[in-house]
Amino acid sequence: MSYAQRSTLSFSTRELLDLAAAWIVLSVAFALLLSREPAVGGIDPTELVRMTGLSVVTVGVGFLSHELAHKIVAIRFDQIAVFKADYSMLFIALLSAMVGFLFAAPGAVYHRGRLTARQNGLIALAGPLTNQALAAVFFTLILVHDTVGAPGIVREIGQLGLWINLFLAAFNMIPWGPLDGATVKRWNTSVFVLVFVPSLLAALYIMFVVGI
């Protein structure tokens, strides 16, 4: 395969199906978690439908953008890069959401080819940085609502999008196992600290001080 072929962003039918499945299942899983009513021990169907819609444009966009960032940078470094969904983990994500917590590892972008430590680190870093950028975009929706009086749904999308993208950035930067943080830390500890610490502090602030 030539360099030009490897450097073109393209998707097989299987890859598109995997991305769509992960997007939908993650959105539903988060909606199940966020629409639970512990006081009555169940899920409000109307709230579930509403939260699924919100999750599609916040959780779904955050997940999809994260994985596409990995793929784009990997291709930039002359890699063959493909997203593969982990259907057993997607099933676990749904089950865990139903019982009140969420464990989500929907899949990953797999790439092959010769890489330096720097290139591998930059590919890993692309996902969390994309989530940080998206968090800023969703934050502007909150500002728009508060400044010009946009409909309430705009603020809801902004709040959930801000929280989930900060969470995705922080979680994926944890320096453990297959997570992005471990790869970034092996490449450059200073870069790891500069990205992970602000991500973690922002996510904790939103979770425990601001709330979602």
PDB file of C-alpha atoms in Angstrom:
ATOM      1  CA  MET A   1       0.000   0.000   0.000  1.00  0.00           C
ATOM      2  CA  SER A   2       1.365   3.399  -0.950  1.00  0.00           C
ATOM      3  CA  TYR A   3       1.870   6.375   1.355  1.00  0.00           C
ATOM      4  CA  ALA A   4      -0.928   8.288  -0.422  1.00  0.00           C
ATOM      5  CA  GLN A   5      -3.371   5.479   0.200  1.00  0.00           C
ATOM      6  CA  ARG A   6      -2.484   5.202   3.868  1.00  0.00           C
ATOM      7  CA  SER A   7      -2.745   8.970   4.327  1.00  0.00           C
ATOM      8  CA  THR A   8      -6.348   9.186   3.131  1.00  0.00           C
ATOM      9  CA  LEU A   9      -9.082   9.316   5.743  1.00  0.00           C
ATOM     10  CA  SER A  10     -11.472   6.540   4.801  1.00  0.00           C
ATOM     11  CA  PHE A  11     -13.830   4.112   6.520  1.00  0.00           C
ATOM     12  CA  SER A  12     -14.891   0.595   5.729  1.00  0.00           C
ATOM     13  CA  THR A  13     -18.530  -0.390   6.084  1.00  0.00           C
ATOM     14  CA  ARG A  14     -17.609  -2.449   9.158  1.00  0.00           C
ATOM     15  CA  GLU A  15     -15.836   0.490  10.764  1.00  0.00           C
ATOM     16  CA  LEU A  16     -18.805   2.801  10.175  1.00  0.00           C
ATOM     17  CA  LEU A  17     -21.126   0.204  11.719  1.00  0.00           C
ATOM     18  CA  ASP A  18     -18.808  -0.138  14.726  1.00  0.00           C
ATOM     19  CA  LEU A  19     -18.699   3.642  15.211  1.00  0.00           C
ATOM     20  CA  ALA A  20     -22.477   3.924  14.905  1.00  0.00           C
ATOM     21  CA  ALA A  21     -23.082   1.054  17.336  1.00  0.00           C
ATOM     22  CA  ALA A  22     -20.703   2.514  19.923  1.00  0.00           C
ATOM     23  CA  TRP A  23     -22.220   5.990  19.506  1.00  0.00           C
ATOM     24  CA  ILE A  24     -25.792   4.737  19.991  1.00  0.00           C
ATOM     25  CA  VAL A  25     -25.083   2.302  22.824  1.00  0.00           C
ATOM     26  CA  LEU A  26     -23.001   4.806  24.785  1.00  0.00           C
ATOM     27  CA  SER A  27     -25.697   7.453  24.370  1.00  0.00           C
ATOM     28  CA  VAL A  28     -28.396   5.082  25.613  1.00  0.00           C
ATOM     29  CA  ALA A  29     -26.201   3.892  28.506  1.00  0.00           C
ATOM     30  CA  PHE A  30     -25.580   7.438  29.722  1.00  0.00           C
ATOM     31  CA  ALA A  31     -29.271   8.247  29.269  1.00  0.00           C
ATOM     32  CA  LEU A  32     -30.211   5.223  31.403  1.00  0.00           C
ATOM     33  CA  LEU A  33     -27.828   6.373  34.108  1.00  0.00           C
ATOM     34  CA  LEU A  34     -28.937  10.015  34.075  1.00  0.00           C
ATOM     35  CA  SER A  35     -32.672   9.322  33.932  1.00  0.00           C
ATOM     36  CA  ARG A  36     -32.757   6.973  36.919  1.00  0.00           C
ATOM     37  CA  GLU A  37     -34.977   7.960  39.837  1.00  0.00           C
ATOM     38  CA  PRO A  38     -33.464   6.278  42.912  1.00  0.00           C
ATOM     39  CA  ALA A  39     -36.336   7.420  45.129  1.00  0.00           C
ATOM     40  CA  VAL A  40     -38.841   5.351  43.159  1.00  0.00           C
ATOM     41  CA  GLY A  41     -36.378   2.685  42.031  1.00  0.00           C
ATOM     42  CA  GLY A  42     -37.006   3.023  38.317  1.00  0.00           C
ATOM     43  CA  ILE A  43     -36.560   4.981  35.103  1.00  0.00           C
ATOM     44  CA  ASP A  44     -39.025   7.519  33.762  1.00  0.00           C
ATOM     45  CA  PRO A  45     -39.588   6.552  30.065  1.00  0.00           C
ATOM     46  CA  THR A  46     -40.213  10.150  29.025  1.00  0.00           C
ATOM     47  CA  GLU A  47     -37.032  11.315  30.714  1.00  0.00           C
ATOM     48  CA  LEU A  48     -35.145   8.403  29.160  1.00  0.00           C
ATOM     49  CA  VAL A  49     -36.167   9.492  25.650  1.00  0.00           C
ATOM     50  CA  ARG A  50     -35.209  13.102  26.403  1.00  0.00           C
ATOM     51  CA  MET A  51     -31.864  12.153  27.917  1.00  0.00           C
ATOM     52  CA  THR A  52     -31.095   9.838  24.994  1.00  0.00           C
ATOM     53  CA  GLY A  53     -31.495  12.777  22.629  1.00  0.00           C
ATOM     54  CA  LEU A  54     -29.244  14.934  24.801  1.00  0.00           C
ATOM     55  CA  SER A  55     -26.675  12.155  25.082  1.00  0.00           C
ATOM     56  CA  VAL A  56     -26.507  11.639  21.325  1.00  0.00           C
ATOM     57  CA  VAL A  57     -25.325  15.239  20.811  1.00  0.00           C
ATOM     58  CA  THR A  58     -23.054  15.377  23.864  1.00  0.00           C
ATOM     59  CA  VAL A  59     -21.771  11.935  24.876  1.00  0.00           C
ATOM     60  CA  GLY A  60     -21.970  10.667  21.295  1.00  0.00           C
ATOM     61  CA  VAL A  61     -20.216  13.646  19.772  1.00  0.00           C
ATOM     62  CA  GLY A  62     -17.533  13.551  22.475  1.00  0.00           C
ATOM     63  CA  PHE A  63     -16.858   9.847  21.914  1.00  0.00           C
ATOM     64  CA  LEU A  64     -16.901  10.069  18.104  1.00  0.00           C
ATOM     65  CA  SER A  65     -14.643  13.134  17.998  1.00  0.00           C
ATOM     66  CA  HIS A  66     -12.200  11.495  20.426  1.00  0.00           C
ATOM     67  CA  GLU A  67     -11.821   8.393  18.281  1.00  0.00           C
ATOM     68  CA  LEU A  68     -11.663  10.312  14.998  1.00  0.00           C
ATOM     69  CA  ALA A  69      -8.878  12.483  16.440  1.00  0.00           C
ATOM     70  CA  HIS A  70      -6.843   9.338  17.172  1.00  0.00           C
ATOM     71  CA  LYS A  71      -7.477   8.053  13.665  1.00  0.00           C
ATOM     72  CA  ILE A  72      -6.650  11.332  11.894  1.00  0.00           C
ATOM     73  CA  VAL A  73      -3.350  11.833  13.726  1.00  0.00           C
ATOM     74  CA  ALA A  74      -2.394   8.171  13.251  1.00  0.00           C
ATOM     75  CA  ILE A  75      -2.998   8.505   9.513  1.00  0.00           C
ATOM     76  CA  ARG A  76      -0.943  11.704   9.534  1.00  0.00           C
ATOM     77  CA  PHE A  77       1.932   9.557  10.812  1.00  0.00           C
ATOM     78  CA  ASP A  78       1.471   7.066   7.984  1.00  0.00           C
ATOM     79  CA  GLN A  79      -0.417   4.474  10.019  1.00  0.00           C
ATOM     80  CA  ILE A  80      -3.170   2.112   8.996  1.00  0.00           C
ATOM     81  CA  ALA A  81      -5.790   3.091  11.584  1.00  0.00           C
ATOM     82  CA  VAL A  82      -9.209   1.509  12.170  1.00  0.00           C
ATOM     83  CA  PHE A  83     -11.792   1.854  14.943  1.00  0.00           C
ATOM     84  CA  LYS A  84     -13.083  -1.464  16.277  1.00  0.00           C
ATOM     85  CA  ALA A  85     -15.997  -1.667  18.675  1.00  0.00           C
ATOM     86  CA  ASP A  86     -15.902  -4.060  21.615  1.00  0.00           C
ATOM     87  CA  TYR A  87     -19.460  -5.408  21.619  1.00  0.00           C
ATOM     88  CA  SER A  88     -19.081  -7.325  24.858  1.00  0.00           C
ATOM     89  CA  MET A  89     -18.010  -4.117  26.627  1.00  0.00           C
ATOM     90  CA  LEU A  90     -20.881  -2.205  25.031  1.00  0.00           C
ATOM     91  CA  PHE A  91     -23.250  -4.793  26.497  1.00  0.00           C
ATOM     92  CA  ILE A  92     -21.610  -4.365  29.901  1.00  0.00           C
ATOM     93  CA  ALA A  93     -22.020  -0.593  29.586  1.00  0.00           C
ATOM     94  CA  LEU A  94     -25.779  -1.030  29.164  1.00  0.00           C
ATOM     95  CA  LEU A  95     -26.048  -3.512  32.039  1.00  0.00           C
ATOM     96  CA  SER A  96     -24.014  -1.373  34.418  1.00  0.00           C
ATOM     97  CA  ALA A  97     -26.070   1.733  33.575  1.00  0.00           C
ATOM     98  CA  MET A  98     -29.257  -0.146  34.412  1.00  0.00           C
ATOM     99  CA  VAL A  99     -28.051  -0.856  37.942  1.00  0.00           C
ATOM    100  CA  GLY A 100     -26.855   2.657  38.685  1.00  0.00           C
ATOM    101  CA  PHE A 101     -23.234   3.006  37.556  1.00  0.00           C
ATOM    102  CA  LEU A 102     -21.464   3.076  34.240  1.00  0.00           C
ATOM    103  CA  PHE A 103     -18.425   1.169  33.035  1.00  0.00           C
ATOM    104  CA  ALA A 104     -17.768   2.056  29.419  1.00  0.00           C
ATOM    105  CA  ALA A 105     -14.940   0.822  27.200  1.00  0.00           C
ATOM    106  CA  PRO A 106     -16.658   0.869  23.805  1.00  0.00           C
ATOM    107  CA  GLY A 107     -13.656   0.098  21.645  1.00  0.00           C
ATOM    108  CA  ALA A 108     -10.565   1.794  20.301  1.00  0.00           C
ATOM    109  CA  VAL A 109      -8.669   2.927  17.241  1.00  0.00           C
ATOM    110  CA  TYR A 110      -6.086   0.307  16.378  1.00  0.00           C
ATOM    111  CA  HIS A 111      -3.131   1.321  14.236  1.00  0.00           C
ATOM    112  CA  ARG A 112      -0.068  -0.394  12.869  1.00  0.00           C
ATOM    113  CA  GLY A 113       3.150   0.804  11.353  1.00  0.00           C
ATOM    114  CA  ARG A 114       6.488   2.114  12.586  1.00  0.00           C
ATOM    115  CA  LEU A 115       6.193   4.841  15.204  1.00  0.00           C
ATOM    116  CA  THR A 116       8.502   6.833  17.427  1.00  0.00           C
ATOM    117  CA  ALA A 117       7.582   7.369  21.084  1.00  0.00           C
ATOM    118  CA  ARG A 118       6.699  10.979  20.240  1.00  0.00           C
ATOM    119  CA  GLN A 119       4.371  10.000  17.409  1.00  0.00           C
ATOM    120  CA  ASN A 120       2.662   7.373  19.551  1.00  0.00           C
ATOM    121  CA  GLY A 121       2.273   9.935  22.334  1.00  0.00           C
ATOM    122  CA  LEU A 122       0.777  12.532  19.993  1.00  0.00           C
ATOM    123  CA  ILE A 123      -1.727  10.009  18.627  1.00  0.00           C
ATOM    124  CA  ALA A 124      -2.817   9.206  22.187  1.00  0.00           C
ATOM    125  CA  LEU A 125      -2.922  12.875  23.166  1.00  0.00           C
ATOM    126  CA  ALA A 126      -5.177  13.829  20.257  1.00  0.00           C
ATOM    127  CA  GLY A 127      -8.281  12.272  21.824  1.00  0.00           C
ATOM    128  CA  PRO A 128      -8.197  14.005  25.235  1.00  0.00           C
ATOM    129  CA  LEU A 129      -7.215  17.348  23.673  1.00  0.00           C
ATOM    130  CA  THR A 130     -10.190  17.075  21.341  1.00  0.00           C
ATOM    131  CA  ASN A 131     -12.474  16.530  24.332  1.00  0.00           C
ATOM    132  CA  GLN A 132     -10.998  19.596  26.028  1.00  0.00           C
ATOM    133  CA  ALA A 133     -11.698  21.657  22.910  1.00  0.00           C
ATOM    134  CA  LEU A 134     -15.262  20.329  22.761  1.00  0.00           C
ATOM    135  CA  ALA A 135     -15.743  21.208  26.447  1.00  0.00           C
ATOM    136  CA  ALA A 136     -14.893  24.802  25.544  1.00  0.00           C
ATOM    137  CA  VAL A 137     -17.400  24.724  22.680  1.00  0.00           C
ATOM    138  CA  PHE A 138     -20.174  23.401  24.928  1.00  0.00           C
ATOM    139  CA  PHE A 139     -19.293  26.007  27.547  1.00  0.00           C
ATOM    140  CA  THR A 140     -20.025  28.711  24.976  1.00  0.00           C
ATOM    141  CA  LEU A 141     -23.583  27.334  24.723  1.00  0.00           C
ATOM    142  CA  ILE A 142     -24.015  28.008  28.442  1.00  0.00           C
ATOM    143  CA  LEU A 143     -22.721  31.547  27.928  1.00  0.00           C
ATOM    144  CA  VAL A 144     -25.067  32.058  24.972  1.00  0.00           C
ATOM    145  CA  HIS A 145     -28.037  30.936  27.065  1.00  0.00           C
ATOM    146  CA  ASP A 146     -27.083  33.115  30.020  1.00  0.00           C
ATOM    147  CA  THR A 147     -26.255  36.155  27.858  1.00  0.00           C
ATOM    148  CA  VAL A 148     -28.943  36.290  25.191  1.00  0.00           C
ATOM    149  CA  GLY A 149     -31.639  34.125  26.745  1.00  0.00           C
ATOM    150  CA  ALA A 150     -31.507  31.145  24.372  1.00  0.00           C
ATOM    151  CA  PRO A 151     -33.975  28.281  25.014  1.00  0.00           C
ATOM    152  CA  GLY A 152     -33.332  26.174  28.116  1.00  0.00           C
ATOM    153  CA  ILE A 153     -32.405  23.138  26.028  1.00  0.00           C
ATOM    154  CA  VAL A 154     -29.333  25.040  24.832  1.00  0.00           C
ATOM    155  CA  ARG A 155     -28.069  25.322  28.404  1.00  0.00           C
ATOM    156  CA  GLU A 156     -28.829  21.643  29.076  1.00  0.00           C
ATOM    157  CA  ILE A 157     -26.808  20.596  26.038  1.00  0.00           C
ATOM    158  CA  GLY A 158     -24.025  22.939  27.062  1.00  0.00           C
ATOM    159  CA  GLN A 159     -23.912  21.663  30.648  1.00  0.00           C
ATOM    160  CA  LEU A 160     -23.971  17.966  29.766  1.00  0.00           C
ATOM    161  CA  GLY A 161     -21.527  18.444  26.878  1.00  0.00           C
ATOM    162  CA  LEU A 162     -19.148  20.372  29.120  1.00  0.00           C
ATOM    163  CA  TRP A 163     -19.250  17.761  31.867  1.00  0.00           C
ATOM    164  CA  ILE A 164     -18.963  14.678  29.682  1.00  0.00           C
ATOM    165  CA  ASN A 165     -16.075  16.030  27.622  1.00  0.00           C
ATOM    166  CA  LEU A 166     -14.141  17.083  30.716  1.00  0.00           C
ATOM    167  CA  PHE A 167     -14.792  13.611  32.130  1.00  0.00           C
ATOM    168  CA  LEU A 168     -13.658  11.895  28.915  1.00  0.00           C
ATOM    169  CA  ALA A 169     -10.483  13.986  28.815  1.00  0.00           C
ATOM    170  CA  ALA A 170      -9.645  13.249  32.464  1.00  0.00           C
ATOM    171  CA  PHE A 171     -10.561   9.555  32.366  1.00  0.00           C
ATOM    172  CA  ASN A 172      -8.603   8.837  29.205  1.00  0.00           C
ATOM    173  CA  MET A 173      -5.539  10.627  30.592  1.00  0.00           C
ATOM    174  CA  ILE A 174      -5.324   8.268  33.592  1.00  0.00           C
ATOM    175  CA  PRO A 175      -1.827   6.700  33.298  1.00  0.00           C
ATOM    176  CA  TRP A 176      -2.990   3.116  33.424  1.00  0.00           C
ATOM    177  CA  GLY A 177      -3.112   0.147  31.060  1.00  0.00           C
ATOM    178  CA  PRO A 178      -4.456   0.870  27.584  1.00  0.00           C
ATOM    179  CA  LEU A 179      -5.651   4.404  28.395  1.00  0.00           C
ATOM    180  CA  ASP A 180      -4.190   7.374  26.536  1.00  0.00           C
ATOM    181  CA  GLY A 181      -2.524   8.774  29.634  1.00  0.00           C
ATOM    182  CA  ALA A 182      -0.182   5.795  29.960  1.00  0.00           C
ATOM    183  CA  THR A 183       1.070   6.278  26.398  1.00  0.00           C
ATOM    184  CA  VAL A 184       1.486  10.036  26.813  1.00  0.00           C
ATOM    185  CA  LYS A 185       3.338   9.597  30.118  1.00  0.00           C
ATOM    186  CA  ARG A 186       5.772   7.096  28.572  1.00  0.00           C
ATOM    187  CA  TRP A 187       6.550   9.674  25.894  1.00  0.00           C
ATOM    188  CA  ASN A 188       6.736  12.885  27.929  1.00  0.00           C
ATOM    189  CA  THR A 189       5.931  13.226  31.630  1.00  0.00           C
ATOM    190  CA  SER A 190       5.752  17.027  31.472  1.00  0.00           C
ATOM    191  CA  VAL A 191       3.153  16.973  28.695  1.00  0.00           C
ATOM    192  CA  PHE A 192       1.221  14.318  30.604  1.00  0.00           C
ATOM    193  CA  VAL A 193       1.093  16.468  33.758  1.00  0.00           C
ATOM    194  CA  LEU A 194       0.162  19.630  31.827  1.00  0.00           C
ATOM    195  CA  VAL A 195      -2.843  17.874  30.258  1.00  0.00           C
ATOM    196  CA  PHE A 196      -3.928  15.445  32.975  1.00  0.00           C
ATOM    197  CA  VAL A 197      -3.895  17.689  36.040  1.00  0.00           C
ATOM    198  CA  PRO A 198      -6.126  20.488  34.615  1.00  0.00           C
ATOM    199  CA  SER A 199      -8.451  17.866  33.098  1.00  0.00           C
ATOM    200  CA  LEU A 200      -8.810  16.046  36.409  1.00  0.00           C
ATOM    201  CA  LEU A 201      -9.326  19.213  38.462  1.00  0.00           C
ATOM    202  CA  ALA A 202     -11.921  20.555  36.015  1.00  0.00           C
ATOM    203  CA  ALA A 203     -13.825  17.249  35.963  1.00  0.00           C
ATOM    204  CA  LEU A 204     -13.807  16.985  39.773  1.00  0.00           C
ATOM    205  CA  TYR A 205     -14.980  20.600  40.100  1.00  0.00           C
ATOM    206  CA  ILE A 206     -17.886  20.020  37.738  1.00  0.00           C
ATOM    207  CA  MET A 207     -18.842  16.734  39.436  1.00  0.00           C
ATOM    208  CA  PHE A 208     -18.621  17.747  43.090  1.00  0.00           C
ATOM    209  CA  VAL A 209     -19.056  21.529  43.121  1.00  0.00           C
ATOM    210  CA  VAL A 210     -21.185  22.508  40.132  1.00  0.00           C
ATOM    211  CA  GLY A 211     -23.042  19.247  39.575  1.00  0.00           C
ATOM    212  CA  ILE A 212     -24.573  18.080  36.307  1.00  0.00           C
TER     213      ILE A 212
END
